[in-house]
PDB file of C-alpha atoms in Angstrom:
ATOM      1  CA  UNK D1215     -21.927  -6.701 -15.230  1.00 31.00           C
ATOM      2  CA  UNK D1216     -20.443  -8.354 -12.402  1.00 32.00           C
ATOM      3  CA  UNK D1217     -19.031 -12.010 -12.795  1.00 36.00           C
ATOM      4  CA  UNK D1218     -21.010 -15.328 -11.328  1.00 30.00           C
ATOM      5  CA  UNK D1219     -19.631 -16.057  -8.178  1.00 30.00           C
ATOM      6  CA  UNK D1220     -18.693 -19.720  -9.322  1.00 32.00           C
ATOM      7  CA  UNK D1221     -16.662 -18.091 -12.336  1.00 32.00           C
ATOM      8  CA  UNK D1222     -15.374 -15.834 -10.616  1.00 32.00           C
ATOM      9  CA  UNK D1223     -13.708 -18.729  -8.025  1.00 34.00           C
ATOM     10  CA  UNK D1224     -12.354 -20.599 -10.887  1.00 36.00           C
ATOM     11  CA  UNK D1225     -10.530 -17.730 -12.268  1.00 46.00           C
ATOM     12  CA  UNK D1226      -6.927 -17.306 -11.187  1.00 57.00           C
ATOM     13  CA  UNK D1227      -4.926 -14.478 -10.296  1.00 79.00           C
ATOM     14  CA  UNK D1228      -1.693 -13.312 -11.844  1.00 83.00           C
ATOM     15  CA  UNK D1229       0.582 -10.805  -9.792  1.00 89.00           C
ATOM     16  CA  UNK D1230       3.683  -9.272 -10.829  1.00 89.00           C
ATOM     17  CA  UNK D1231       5.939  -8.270  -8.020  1.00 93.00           C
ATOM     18  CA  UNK D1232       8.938  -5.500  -8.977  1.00 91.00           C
ATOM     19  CA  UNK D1233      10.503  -2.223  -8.335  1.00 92.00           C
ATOM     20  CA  UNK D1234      13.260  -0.813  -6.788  1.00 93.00           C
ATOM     21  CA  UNK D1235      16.540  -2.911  -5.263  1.00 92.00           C
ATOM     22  CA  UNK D1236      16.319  -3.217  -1.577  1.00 93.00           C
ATOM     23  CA  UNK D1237      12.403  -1.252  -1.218  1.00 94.00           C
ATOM     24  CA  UNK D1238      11.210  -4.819   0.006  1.00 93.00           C
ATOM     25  CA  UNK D1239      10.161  -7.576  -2.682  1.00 93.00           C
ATOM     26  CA  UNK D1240      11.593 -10.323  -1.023  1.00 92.00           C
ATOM     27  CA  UNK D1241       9.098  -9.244   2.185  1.00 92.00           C
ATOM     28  CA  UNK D1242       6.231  -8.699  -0.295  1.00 94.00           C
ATOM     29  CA  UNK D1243       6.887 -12.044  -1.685  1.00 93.00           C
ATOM     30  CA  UNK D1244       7.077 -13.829   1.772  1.00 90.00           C
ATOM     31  CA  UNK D1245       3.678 -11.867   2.272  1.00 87.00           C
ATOM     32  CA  UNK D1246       1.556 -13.313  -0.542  1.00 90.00           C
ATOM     33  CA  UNK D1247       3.291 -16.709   0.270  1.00 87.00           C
ATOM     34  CA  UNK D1248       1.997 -16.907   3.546  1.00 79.00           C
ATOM     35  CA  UNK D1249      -1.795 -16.013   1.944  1.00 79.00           C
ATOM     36  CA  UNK D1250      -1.277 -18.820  -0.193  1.00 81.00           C
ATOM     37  CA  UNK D1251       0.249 -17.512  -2.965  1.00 87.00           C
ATOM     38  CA  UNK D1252       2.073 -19.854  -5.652  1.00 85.00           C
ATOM     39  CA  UNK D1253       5.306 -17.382  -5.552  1.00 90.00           C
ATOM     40  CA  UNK D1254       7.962 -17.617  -8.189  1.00 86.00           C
ATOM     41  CA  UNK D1255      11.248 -15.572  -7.623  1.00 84.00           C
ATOM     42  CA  UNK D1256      14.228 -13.699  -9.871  1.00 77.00           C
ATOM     43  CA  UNK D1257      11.494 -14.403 -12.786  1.00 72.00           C
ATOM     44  CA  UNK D1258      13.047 -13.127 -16.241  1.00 68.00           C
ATOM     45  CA  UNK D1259      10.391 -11.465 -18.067  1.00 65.00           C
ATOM     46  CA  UNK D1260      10.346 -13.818 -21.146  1.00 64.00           C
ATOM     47  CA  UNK D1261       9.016 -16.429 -19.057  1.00 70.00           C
ATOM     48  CA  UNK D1262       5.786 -14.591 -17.853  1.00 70.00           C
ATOM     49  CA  UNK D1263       3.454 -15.414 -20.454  1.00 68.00           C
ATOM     50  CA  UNK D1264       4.185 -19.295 -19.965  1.00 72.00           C
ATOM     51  CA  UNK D1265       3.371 -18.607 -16.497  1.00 69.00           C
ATOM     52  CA  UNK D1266       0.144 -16.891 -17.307  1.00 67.00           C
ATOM     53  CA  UNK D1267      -0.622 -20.101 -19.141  1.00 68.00           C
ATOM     54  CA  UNK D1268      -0.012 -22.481 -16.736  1.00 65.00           C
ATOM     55  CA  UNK D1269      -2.362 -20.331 -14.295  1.00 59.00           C
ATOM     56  CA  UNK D1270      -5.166 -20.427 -16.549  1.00 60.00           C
ATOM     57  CA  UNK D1271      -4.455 -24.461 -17.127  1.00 54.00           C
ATOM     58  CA  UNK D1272      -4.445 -25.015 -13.536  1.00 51.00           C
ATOM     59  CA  UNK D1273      -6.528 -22.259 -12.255  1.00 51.00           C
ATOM     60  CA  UNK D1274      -8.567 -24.971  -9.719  1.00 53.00           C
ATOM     61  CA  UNK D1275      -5.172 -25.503  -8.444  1.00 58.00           C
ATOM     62  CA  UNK D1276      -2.467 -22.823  -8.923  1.00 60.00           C
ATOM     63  CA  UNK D1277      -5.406 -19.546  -8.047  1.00 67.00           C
ATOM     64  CA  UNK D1278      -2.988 -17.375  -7.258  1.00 82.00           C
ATOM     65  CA  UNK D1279       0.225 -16.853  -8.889  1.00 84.00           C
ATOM     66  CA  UNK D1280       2.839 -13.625  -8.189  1.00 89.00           C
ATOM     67  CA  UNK D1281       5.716 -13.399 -10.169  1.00 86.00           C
ATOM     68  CA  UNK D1282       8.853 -11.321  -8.594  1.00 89.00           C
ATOM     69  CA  UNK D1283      10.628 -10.107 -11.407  1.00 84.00           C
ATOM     70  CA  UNK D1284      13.789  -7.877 -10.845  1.00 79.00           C
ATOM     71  CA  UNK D1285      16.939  -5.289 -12.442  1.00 69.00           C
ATOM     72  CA  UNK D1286      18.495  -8.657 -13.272  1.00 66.00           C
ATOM     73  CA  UNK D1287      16.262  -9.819 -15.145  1.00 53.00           C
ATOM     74  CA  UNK D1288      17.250 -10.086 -18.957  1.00 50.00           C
ATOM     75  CA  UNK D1289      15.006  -7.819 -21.201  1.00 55.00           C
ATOM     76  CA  UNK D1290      12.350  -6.336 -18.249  1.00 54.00           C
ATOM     77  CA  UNK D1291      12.998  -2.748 -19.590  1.00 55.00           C
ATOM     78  CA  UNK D1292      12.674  -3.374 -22.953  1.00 63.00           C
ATOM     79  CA  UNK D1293      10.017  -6.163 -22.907  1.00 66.00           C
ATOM     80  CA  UNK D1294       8.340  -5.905 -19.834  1.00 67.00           C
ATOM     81  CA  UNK D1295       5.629  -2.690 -21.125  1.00 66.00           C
ATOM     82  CA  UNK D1296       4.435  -5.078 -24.109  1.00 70.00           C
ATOM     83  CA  UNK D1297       4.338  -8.359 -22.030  1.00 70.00           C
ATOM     84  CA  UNK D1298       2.563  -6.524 -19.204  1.00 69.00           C
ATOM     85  CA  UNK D1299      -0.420  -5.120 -21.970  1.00 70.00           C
ATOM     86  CA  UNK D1300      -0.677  -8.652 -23.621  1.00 70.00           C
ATOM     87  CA  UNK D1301      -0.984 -10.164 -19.743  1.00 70.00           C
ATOM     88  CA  UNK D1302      -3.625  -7.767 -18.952  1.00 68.00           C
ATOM     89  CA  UNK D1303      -5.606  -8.610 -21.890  1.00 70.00           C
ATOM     90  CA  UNK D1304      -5.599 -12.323 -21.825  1.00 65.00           C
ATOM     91  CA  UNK D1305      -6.534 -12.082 -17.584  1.00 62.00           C
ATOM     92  CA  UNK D1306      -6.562 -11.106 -14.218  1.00 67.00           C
ATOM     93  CA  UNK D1307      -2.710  -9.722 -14.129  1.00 80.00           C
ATOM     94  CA  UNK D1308      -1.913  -6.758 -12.023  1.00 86.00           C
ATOM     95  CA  UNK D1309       1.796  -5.122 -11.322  1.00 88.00           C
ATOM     96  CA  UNK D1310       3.095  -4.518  -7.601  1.00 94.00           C
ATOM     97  CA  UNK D1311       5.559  -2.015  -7.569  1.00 94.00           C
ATOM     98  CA  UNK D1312       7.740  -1.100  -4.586  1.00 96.00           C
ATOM     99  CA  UNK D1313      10.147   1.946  -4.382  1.00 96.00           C
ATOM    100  CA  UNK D1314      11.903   3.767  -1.433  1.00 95.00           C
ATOM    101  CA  UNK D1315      13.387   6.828  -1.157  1.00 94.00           C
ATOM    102  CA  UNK D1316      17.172   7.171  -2.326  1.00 94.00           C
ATOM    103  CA  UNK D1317      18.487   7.917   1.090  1.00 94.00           C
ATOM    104  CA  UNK D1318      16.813   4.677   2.540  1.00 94.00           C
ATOM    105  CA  UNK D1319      17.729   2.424  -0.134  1.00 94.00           C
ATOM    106  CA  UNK D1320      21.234   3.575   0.913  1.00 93.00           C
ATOM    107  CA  UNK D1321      21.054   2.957   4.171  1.00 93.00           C
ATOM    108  CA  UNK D1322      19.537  -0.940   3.886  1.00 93.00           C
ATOM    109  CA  UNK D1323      22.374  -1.486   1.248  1.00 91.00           C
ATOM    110  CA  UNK D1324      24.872  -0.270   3.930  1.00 90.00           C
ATOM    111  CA  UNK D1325      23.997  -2.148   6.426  1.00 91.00           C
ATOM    112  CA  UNK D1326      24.124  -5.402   4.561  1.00 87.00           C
ATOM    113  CA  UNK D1327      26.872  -4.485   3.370  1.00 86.00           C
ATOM    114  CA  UNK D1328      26.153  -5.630  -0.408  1.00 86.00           C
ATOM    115  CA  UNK D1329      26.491  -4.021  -3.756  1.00 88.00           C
ATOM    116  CA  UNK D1330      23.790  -2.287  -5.607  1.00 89.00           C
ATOM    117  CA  UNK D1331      23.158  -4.944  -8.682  1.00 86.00           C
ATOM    118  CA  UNK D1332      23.930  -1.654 -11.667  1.00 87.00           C
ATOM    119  CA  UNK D1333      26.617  -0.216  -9.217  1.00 86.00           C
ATOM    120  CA  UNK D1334      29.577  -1.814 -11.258  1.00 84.00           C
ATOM    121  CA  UNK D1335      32.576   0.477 -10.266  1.00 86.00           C
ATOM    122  CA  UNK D1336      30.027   3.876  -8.840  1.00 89.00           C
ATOM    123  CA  UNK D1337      28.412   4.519  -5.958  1.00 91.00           C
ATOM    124  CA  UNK D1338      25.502   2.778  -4.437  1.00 91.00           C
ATOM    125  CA  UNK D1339      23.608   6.255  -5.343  1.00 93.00           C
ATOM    126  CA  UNK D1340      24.669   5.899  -9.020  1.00 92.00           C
ATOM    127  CA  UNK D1341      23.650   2.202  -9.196  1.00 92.00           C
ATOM    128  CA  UNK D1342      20.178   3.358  -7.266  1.00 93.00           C
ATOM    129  CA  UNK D1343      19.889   6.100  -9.589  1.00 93.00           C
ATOM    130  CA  UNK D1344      20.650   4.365 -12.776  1.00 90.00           C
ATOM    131  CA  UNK D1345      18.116   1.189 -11.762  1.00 91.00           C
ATOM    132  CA  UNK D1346      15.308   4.284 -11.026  1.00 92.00           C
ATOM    133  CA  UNK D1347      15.699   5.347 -14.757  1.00 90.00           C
ATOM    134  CA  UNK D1348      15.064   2.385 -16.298  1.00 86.00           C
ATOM    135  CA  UNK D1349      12.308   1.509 -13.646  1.00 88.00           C
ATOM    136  CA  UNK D1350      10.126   4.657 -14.406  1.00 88.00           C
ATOM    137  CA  UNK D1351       8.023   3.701 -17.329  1.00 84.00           C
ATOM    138  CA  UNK D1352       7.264   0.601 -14.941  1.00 85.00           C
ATOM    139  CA  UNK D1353       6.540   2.423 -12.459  1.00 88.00           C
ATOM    140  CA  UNK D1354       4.115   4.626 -14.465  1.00 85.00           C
ATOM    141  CA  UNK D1355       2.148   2.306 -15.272  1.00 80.00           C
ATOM    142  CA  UNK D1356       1.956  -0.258 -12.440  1.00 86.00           C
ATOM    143  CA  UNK D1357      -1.618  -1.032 -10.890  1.00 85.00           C
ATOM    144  CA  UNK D1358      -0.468  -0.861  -7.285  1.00 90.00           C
ATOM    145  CA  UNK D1359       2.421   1.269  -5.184  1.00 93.00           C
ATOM    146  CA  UNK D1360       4.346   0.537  -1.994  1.00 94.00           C
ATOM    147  CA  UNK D1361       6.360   3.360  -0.776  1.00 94.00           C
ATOM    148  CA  UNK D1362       8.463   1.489   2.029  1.00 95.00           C
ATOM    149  CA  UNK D1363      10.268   4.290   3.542  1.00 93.00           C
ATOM    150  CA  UNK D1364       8.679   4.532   6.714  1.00 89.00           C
ATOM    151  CA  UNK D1365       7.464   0.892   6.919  1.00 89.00           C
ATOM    152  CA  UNK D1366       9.828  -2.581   8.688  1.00 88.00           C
ATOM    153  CA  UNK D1367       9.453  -5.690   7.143  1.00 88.00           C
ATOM    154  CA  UNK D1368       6.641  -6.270   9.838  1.00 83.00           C
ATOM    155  CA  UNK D1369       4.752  -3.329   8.677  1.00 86.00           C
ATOM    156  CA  UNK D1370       5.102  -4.304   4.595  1.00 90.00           C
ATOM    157  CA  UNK D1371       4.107  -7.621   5.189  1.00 86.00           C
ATOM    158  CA  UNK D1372       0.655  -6.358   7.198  1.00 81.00           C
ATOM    159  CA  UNK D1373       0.308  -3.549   4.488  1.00 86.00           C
ATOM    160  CA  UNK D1374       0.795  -6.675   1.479  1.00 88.00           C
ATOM    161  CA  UNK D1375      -1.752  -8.721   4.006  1.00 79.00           C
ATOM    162  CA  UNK D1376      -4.376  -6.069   3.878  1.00 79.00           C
ATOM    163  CA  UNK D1377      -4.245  -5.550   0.009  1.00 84.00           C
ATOM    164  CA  UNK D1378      -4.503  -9.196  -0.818  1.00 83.00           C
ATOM    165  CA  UNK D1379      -5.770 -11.414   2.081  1.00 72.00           C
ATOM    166  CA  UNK D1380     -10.046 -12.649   1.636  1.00 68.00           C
ATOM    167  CA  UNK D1381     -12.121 -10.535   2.807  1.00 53.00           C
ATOM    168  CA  UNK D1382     -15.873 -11.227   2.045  1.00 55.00           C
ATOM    169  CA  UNK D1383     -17.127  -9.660  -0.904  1.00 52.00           C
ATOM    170  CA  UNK D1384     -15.070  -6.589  -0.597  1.00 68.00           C
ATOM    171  CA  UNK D1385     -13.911  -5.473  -4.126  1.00 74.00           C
ATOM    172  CA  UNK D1386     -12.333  -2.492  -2.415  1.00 84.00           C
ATOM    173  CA  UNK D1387      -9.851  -2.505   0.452  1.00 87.00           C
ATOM    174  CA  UNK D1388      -9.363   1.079   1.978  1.00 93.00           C
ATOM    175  CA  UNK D1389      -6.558   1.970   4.782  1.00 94.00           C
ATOM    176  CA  UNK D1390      -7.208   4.724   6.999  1.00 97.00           C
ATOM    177  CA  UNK D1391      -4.072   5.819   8.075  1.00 96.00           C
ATOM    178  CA  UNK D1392      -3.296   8.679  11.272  1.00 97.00           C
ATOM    179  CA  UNK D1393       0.251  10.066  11.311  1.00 97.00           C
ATOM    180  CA  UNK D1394       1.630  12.799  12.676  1.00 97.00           C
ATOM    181  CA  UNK D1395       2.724  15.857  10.446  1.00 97.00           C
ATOM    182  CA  UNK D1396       5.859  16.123  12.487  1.00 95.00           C
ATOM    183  CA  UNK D1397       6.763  12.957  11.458  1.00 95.00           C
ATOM    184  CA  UNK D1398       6.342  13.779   6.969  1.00 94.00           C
ATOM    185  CA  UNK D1399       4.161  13.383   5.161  1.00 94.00           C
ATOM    186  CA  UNK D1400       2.643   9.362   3.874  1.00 91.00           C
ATOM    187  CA  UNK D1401       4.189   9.044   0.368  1.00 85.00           C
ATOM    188  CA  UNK D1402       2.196   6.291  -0.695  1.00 84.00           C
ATOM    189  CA  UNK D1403      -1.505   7.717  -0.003  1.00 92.00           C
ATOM    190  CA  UNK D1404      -4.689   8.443  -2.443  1.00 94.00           C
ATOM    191  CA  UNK D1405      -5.964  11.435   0.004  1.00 96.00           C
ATOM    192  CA  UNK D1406      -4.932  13.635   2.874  1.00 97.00           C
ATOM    193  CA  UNK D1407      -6.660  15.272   5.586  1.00 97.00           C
ATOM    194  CA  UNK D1408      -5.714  17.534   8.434  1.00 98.00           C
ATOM    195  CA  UNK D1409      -7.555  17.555  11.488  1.00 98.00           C
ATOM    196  CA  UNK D1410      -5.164  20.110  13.137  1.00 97.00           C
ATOM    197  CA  UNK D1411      -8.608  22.290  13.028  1.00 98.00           C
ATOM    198  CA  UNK D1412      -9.460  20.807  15.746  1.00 98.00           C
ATOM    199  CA  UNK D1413      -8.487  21.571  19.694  1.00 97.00           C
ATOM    200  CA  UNK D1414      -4.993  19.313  20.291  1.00 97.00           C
ATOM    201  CA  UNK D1415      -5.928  17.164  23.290  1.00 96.00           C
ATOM    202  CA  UNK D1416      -2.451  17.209  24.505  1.00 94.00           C
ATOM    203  CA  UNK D1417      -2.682  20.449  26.546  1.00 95.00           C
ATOM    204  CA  UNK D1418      -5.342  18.445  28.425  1.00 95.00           C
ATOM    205  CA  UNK D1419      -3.798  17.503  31.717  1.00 95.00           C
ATOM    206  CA  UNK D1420      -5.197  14.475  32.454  1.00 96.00           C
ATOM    207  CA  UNK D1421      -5.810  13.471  28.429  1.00 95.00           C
ATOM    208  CA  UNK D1422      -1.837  14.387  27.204  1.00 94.00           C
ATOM    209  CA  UNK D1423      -0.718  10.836  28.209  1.00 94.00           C
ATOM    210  CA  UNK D1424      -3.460   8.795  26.648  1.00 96.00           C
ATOM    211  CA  UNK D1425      -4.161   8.461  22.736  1.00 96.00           C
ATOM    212  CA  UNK D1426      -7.380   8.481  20.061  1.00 96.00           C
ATOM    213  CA  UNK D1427      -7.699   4.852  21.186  1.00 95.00           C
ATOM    214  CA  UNK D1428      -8.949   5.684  24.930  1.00 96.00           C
ATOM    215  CA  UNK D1429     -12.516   6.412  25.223  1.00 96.00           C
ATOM    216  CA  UNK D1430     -11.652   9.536  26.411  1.00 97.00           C
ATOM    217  CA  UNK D1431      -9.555  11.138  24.340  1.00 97.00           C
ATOM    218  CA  UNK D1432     -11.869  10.261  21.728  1.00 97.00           C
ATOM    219  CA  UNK D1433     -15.150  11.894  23.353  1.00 97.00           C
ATOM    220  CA  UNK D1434     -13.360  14.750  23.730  1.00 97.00           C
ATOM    221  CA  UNK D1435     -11.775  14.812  20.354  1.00 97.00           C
ATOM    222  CA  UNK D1436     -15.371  14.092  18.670  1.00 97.00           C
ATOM    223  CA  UNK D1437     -17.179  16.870  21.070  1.00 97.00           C
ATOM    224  CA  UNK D1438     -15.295  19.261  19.308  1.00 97.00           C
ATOM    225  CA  UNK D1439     -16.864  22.048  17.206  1.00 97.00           C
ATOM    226  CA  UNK D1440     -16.821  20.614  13.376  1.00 97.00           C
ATOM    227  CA  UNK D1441     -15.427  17.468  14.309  1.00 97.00           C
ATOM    228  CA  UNK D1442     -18.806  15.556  13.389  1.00 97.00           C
ATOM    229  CA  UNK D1443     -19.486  17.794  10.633  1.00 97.00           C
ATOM    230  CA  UNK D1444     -16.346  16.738   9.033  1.00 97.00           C
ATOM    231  CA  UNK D1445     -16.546  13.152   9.472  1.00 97.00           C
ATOM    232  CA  UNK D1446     -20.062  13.572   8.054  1.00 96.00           C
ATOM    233  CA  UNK D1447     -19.398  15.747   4.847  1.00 97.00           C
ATOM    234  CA  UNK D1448     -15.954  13.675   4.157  1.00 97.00           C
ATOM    235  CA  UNK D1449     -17.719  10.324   4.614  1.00 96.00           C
ATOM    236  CA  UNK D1450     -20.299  11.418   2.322  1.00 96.00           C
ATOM    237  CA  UNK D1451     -17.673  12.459  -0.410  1.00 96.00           C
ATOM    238  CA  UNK D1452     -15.564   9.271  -0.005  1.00 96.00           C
ATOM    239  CA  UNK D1453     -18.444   6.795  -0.743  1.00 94.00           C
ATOM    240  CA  UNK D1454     -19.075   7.914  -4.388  1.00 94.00           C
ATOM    241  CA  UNK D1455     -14.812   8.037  -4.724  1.00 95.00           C
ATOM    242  CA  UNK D1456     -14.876   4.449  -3.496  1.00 93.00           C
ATOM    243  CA  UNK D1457     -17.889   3.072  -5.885  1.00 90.00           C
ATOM    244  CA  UNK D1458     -15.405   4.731  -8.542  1.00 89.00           C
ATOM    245  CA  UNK D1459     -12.364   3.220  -7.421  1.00 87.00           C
ATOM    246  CA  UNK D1460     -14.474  -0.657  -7.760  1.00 81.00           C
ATOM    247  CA  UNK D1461     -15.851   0.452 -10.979  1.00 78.00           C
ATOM    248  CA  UNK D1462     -12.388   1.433 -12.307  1.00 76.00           C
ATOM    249  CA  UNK D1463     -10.864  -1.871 -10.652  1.00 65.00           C
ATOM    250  CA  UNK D1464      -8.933  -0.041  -8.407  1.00 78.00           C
ATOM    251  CA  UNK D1465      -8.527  -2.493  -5.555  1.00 76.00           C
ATOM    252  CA  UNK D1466      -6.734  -0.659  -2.382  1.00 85.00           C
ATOM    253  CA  UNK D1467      -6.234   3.048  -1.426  1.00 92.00           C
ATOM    254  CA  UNK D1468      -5.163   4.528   1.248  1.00 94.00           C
ATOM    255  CA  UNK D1469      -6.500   7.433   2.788  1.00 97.00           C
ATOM    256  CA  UNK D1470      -4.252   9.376   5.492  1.00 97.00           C
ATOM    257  CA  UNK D1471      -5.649  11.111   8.684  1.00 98.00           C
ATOM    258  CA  UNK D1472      -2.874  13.766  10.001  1.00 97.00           C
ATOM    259  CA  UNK D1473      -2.505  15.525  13.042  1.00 97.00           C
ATOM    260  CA  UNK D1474       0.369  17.142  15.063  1.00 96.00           C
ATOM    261  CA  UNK D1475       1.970  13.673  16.886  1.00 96.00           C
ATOM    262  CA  UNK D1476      -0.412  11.319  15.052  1.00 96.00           C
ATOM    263  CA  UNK D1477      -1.102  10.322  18.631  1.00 96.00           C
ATOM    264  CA  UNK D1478      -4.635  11.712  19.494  1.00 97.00           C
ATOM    265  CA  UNK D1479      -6.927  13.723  16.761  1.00 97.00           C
ATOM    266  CA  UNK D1480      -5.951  11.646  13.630  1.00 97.00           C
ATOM    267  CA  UNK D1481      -6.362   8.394  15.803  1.00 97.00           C
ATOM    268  CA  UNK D1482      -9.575   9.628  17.318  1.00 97.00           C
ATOM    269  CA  UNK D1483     -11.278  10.390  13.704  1.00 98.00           C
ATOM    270  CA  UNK D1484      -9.724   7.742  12.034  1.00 98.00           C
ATOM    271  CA  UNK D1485     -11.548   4.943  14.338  1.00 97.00           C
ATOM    272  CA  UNK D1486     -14.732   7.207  13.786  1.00 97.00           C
ATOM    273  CA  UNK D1487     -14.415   7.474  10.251  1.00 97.00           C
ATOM    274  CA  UNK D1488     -13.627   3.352   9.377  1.00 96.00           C
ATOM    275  CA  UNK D1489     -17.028   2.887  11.411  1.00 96.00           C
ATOM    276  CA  UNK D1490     -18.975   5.535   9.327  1.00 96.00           C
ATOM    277  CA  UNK D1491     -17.664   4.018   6.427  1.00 95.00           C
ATOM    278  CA  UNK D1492     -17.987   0.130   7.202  1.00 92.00           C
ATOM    279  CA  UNK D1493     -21.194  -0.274   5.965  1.00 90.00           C
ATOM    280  CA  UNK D1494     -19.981   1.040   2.212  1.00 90.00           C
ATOM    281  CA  UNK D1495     -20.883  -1.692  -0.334  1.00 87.00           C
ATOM    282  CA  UNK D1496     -18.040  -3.672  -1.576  1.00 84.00           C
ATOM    283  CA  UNK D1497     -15.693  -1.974   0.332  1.00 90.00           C
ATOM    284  CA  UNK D1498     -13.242  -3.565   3.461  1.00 89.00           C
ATOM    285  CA  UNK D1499     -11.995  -0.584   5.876  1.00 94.00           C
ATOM    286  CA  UNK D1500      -8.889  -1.059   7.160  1.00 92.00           C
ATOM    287  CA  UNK D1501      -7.187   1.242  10.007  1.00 95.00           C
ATOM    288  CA  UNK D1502      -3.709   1.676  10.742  1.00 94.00           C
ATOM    289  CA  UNK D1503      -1.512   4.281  12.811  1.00 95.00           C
ATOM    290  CA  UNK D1504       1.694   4.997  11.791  1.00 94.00           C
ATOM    291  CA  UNK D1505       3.242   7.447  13.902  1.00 93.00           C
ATOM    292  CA  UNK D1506       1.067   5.372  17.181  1.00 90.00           C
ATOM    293  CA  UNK D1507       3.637   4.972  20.348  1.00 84.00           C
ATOM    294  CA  UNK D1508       6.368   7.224  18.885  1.00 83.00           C
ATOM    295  CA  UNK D1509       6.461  10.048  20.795  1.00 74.00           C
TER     296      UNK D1509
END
């Protein structure tokens, strides 16, 4: 039974922001700040239920309240399962976690030139490697997941934006996503689809230059044999997936449109698609293109 919209208002919300050294939290953070998040930083675990209290004490004022809690913080691994289950019970608490591949992480360490916090005298790989172990169980069982790979700080903060800005009613937020198969594979996506069944406009003279945001490309791309089909049968499968995902309080996913470049068919059927699926109760459609401007 859904919630009167006046208790609903008074009811805060309680975010936990962790994961992996260097995948972002400090952008995530800034993110939810600038929403109008209360935002408390370098959090040790112990302190979370206090938190939760003073949330629920000020709820009228405080609404929103993320917690960033870190490797350094004293007793997450062993505590943080059992204070995360007790949170969840007594309110509205979710977990944020962001990770990164290995290879990245190493890079953005590099190039500030700082220590891995569980380095001590290894490698930054054996510090990344050791915080990754302890991290899984977290991981496993966090509500939401940022892979930051592939995104900038610009591109985390719109991604945190979209998952937690006020939108209406929506109990939902989707992202449509193009990207071009060239460029690998999304890590952090619900679904996949690949419109390389359909003809590639870029061995079209005068359409190779232009992208699935032109009106042309996009006629083209949509007069295609199957290409309404498609959008039609997948639209028609994602709207009971998405009345699932509010059901289940599942509150973003991201759903990733591929093509060659990512520059014309996924961009093209991803625009289509958000406006088949606007009018989806409950839901807010997002679209963003990754791999957009690239080649």
């Amino acid at each position: 039974m859904a919630e009167p919209a006046d208790q609903a208002q008074q009811e805060g919300e309680f975010l936990i922001v962790t994961g992996m050294s260097g995948a972002g939290r400090t952008t995530a953070a800034n993110a939810l700040e600038d929403l109008g998040w209360y935002v408390v930083d370098n959090l040790p675990p112990q302190i979370l239920r206090p938190l939760l209290e003073l949330t629920d004490m000020g709820a009228g004022n405080l609404p929103k309240i993320a917690a960033v809690v870190d490797v350094r913080g004293p007793g997450l691994f062993d505590d943080f399962p059992d204070v995360a289950r007790a949170l969840r019970a007594r309110g509205s608490v979710k977990v944020l976690y962001l990770d990164a591949s290995d290879d990245v992480l190493v890079r953005r360490f590099e190039s500030v030139r700082r220590p891995h916090p569980l380095q001590g005298d290894g490698t930054l790989l054996d510090g990344i490697r050791a915080e990754r172990m302890r991290l899984a169980p977290i991981r496993e069982s966090a509500d939401l997941l940022i892979d930051t790979s592939v995104l900038n700080i610009h591109q985390l903060a719109t991604q945190v934006s979209e998952m937690f800005s006020e939108e209406g009613a929506a109990r939902h937020r989707v992202t449509l996503l193009s990207f071009g198969f060239k460029y690998g594979l999304p890590t952090d996506v619900d679904h996949v689809a690949d419109m390389r069944f359909l003809p590639n406009p870029f061995w079209q003279e005068e359409l190779r230059a232009l992208t699935g945001t032109d009106d042309a490309v996009r006629d083209y791309v949509l007069a295609r044999p199957g290409a309404a089909e498609f959008l039609d049968a997948y639209a028609q499968t994602l709207r009971p997936v998405l009345e699932g995902y509010q059901r289940e309080n599942k509150s973003h996913s991201t759903i990733a449109i591929g093509c060659t470049g990512g520059k014309h068919r996924s961009v093209a059927m991803s625009e289509e698609l958000a406006r088949r699926l606007a009018d989806t109760p409950g839901v807010a459609v997002n679209v963003r293109h990754r791999d957009l401007g690239r080649e």
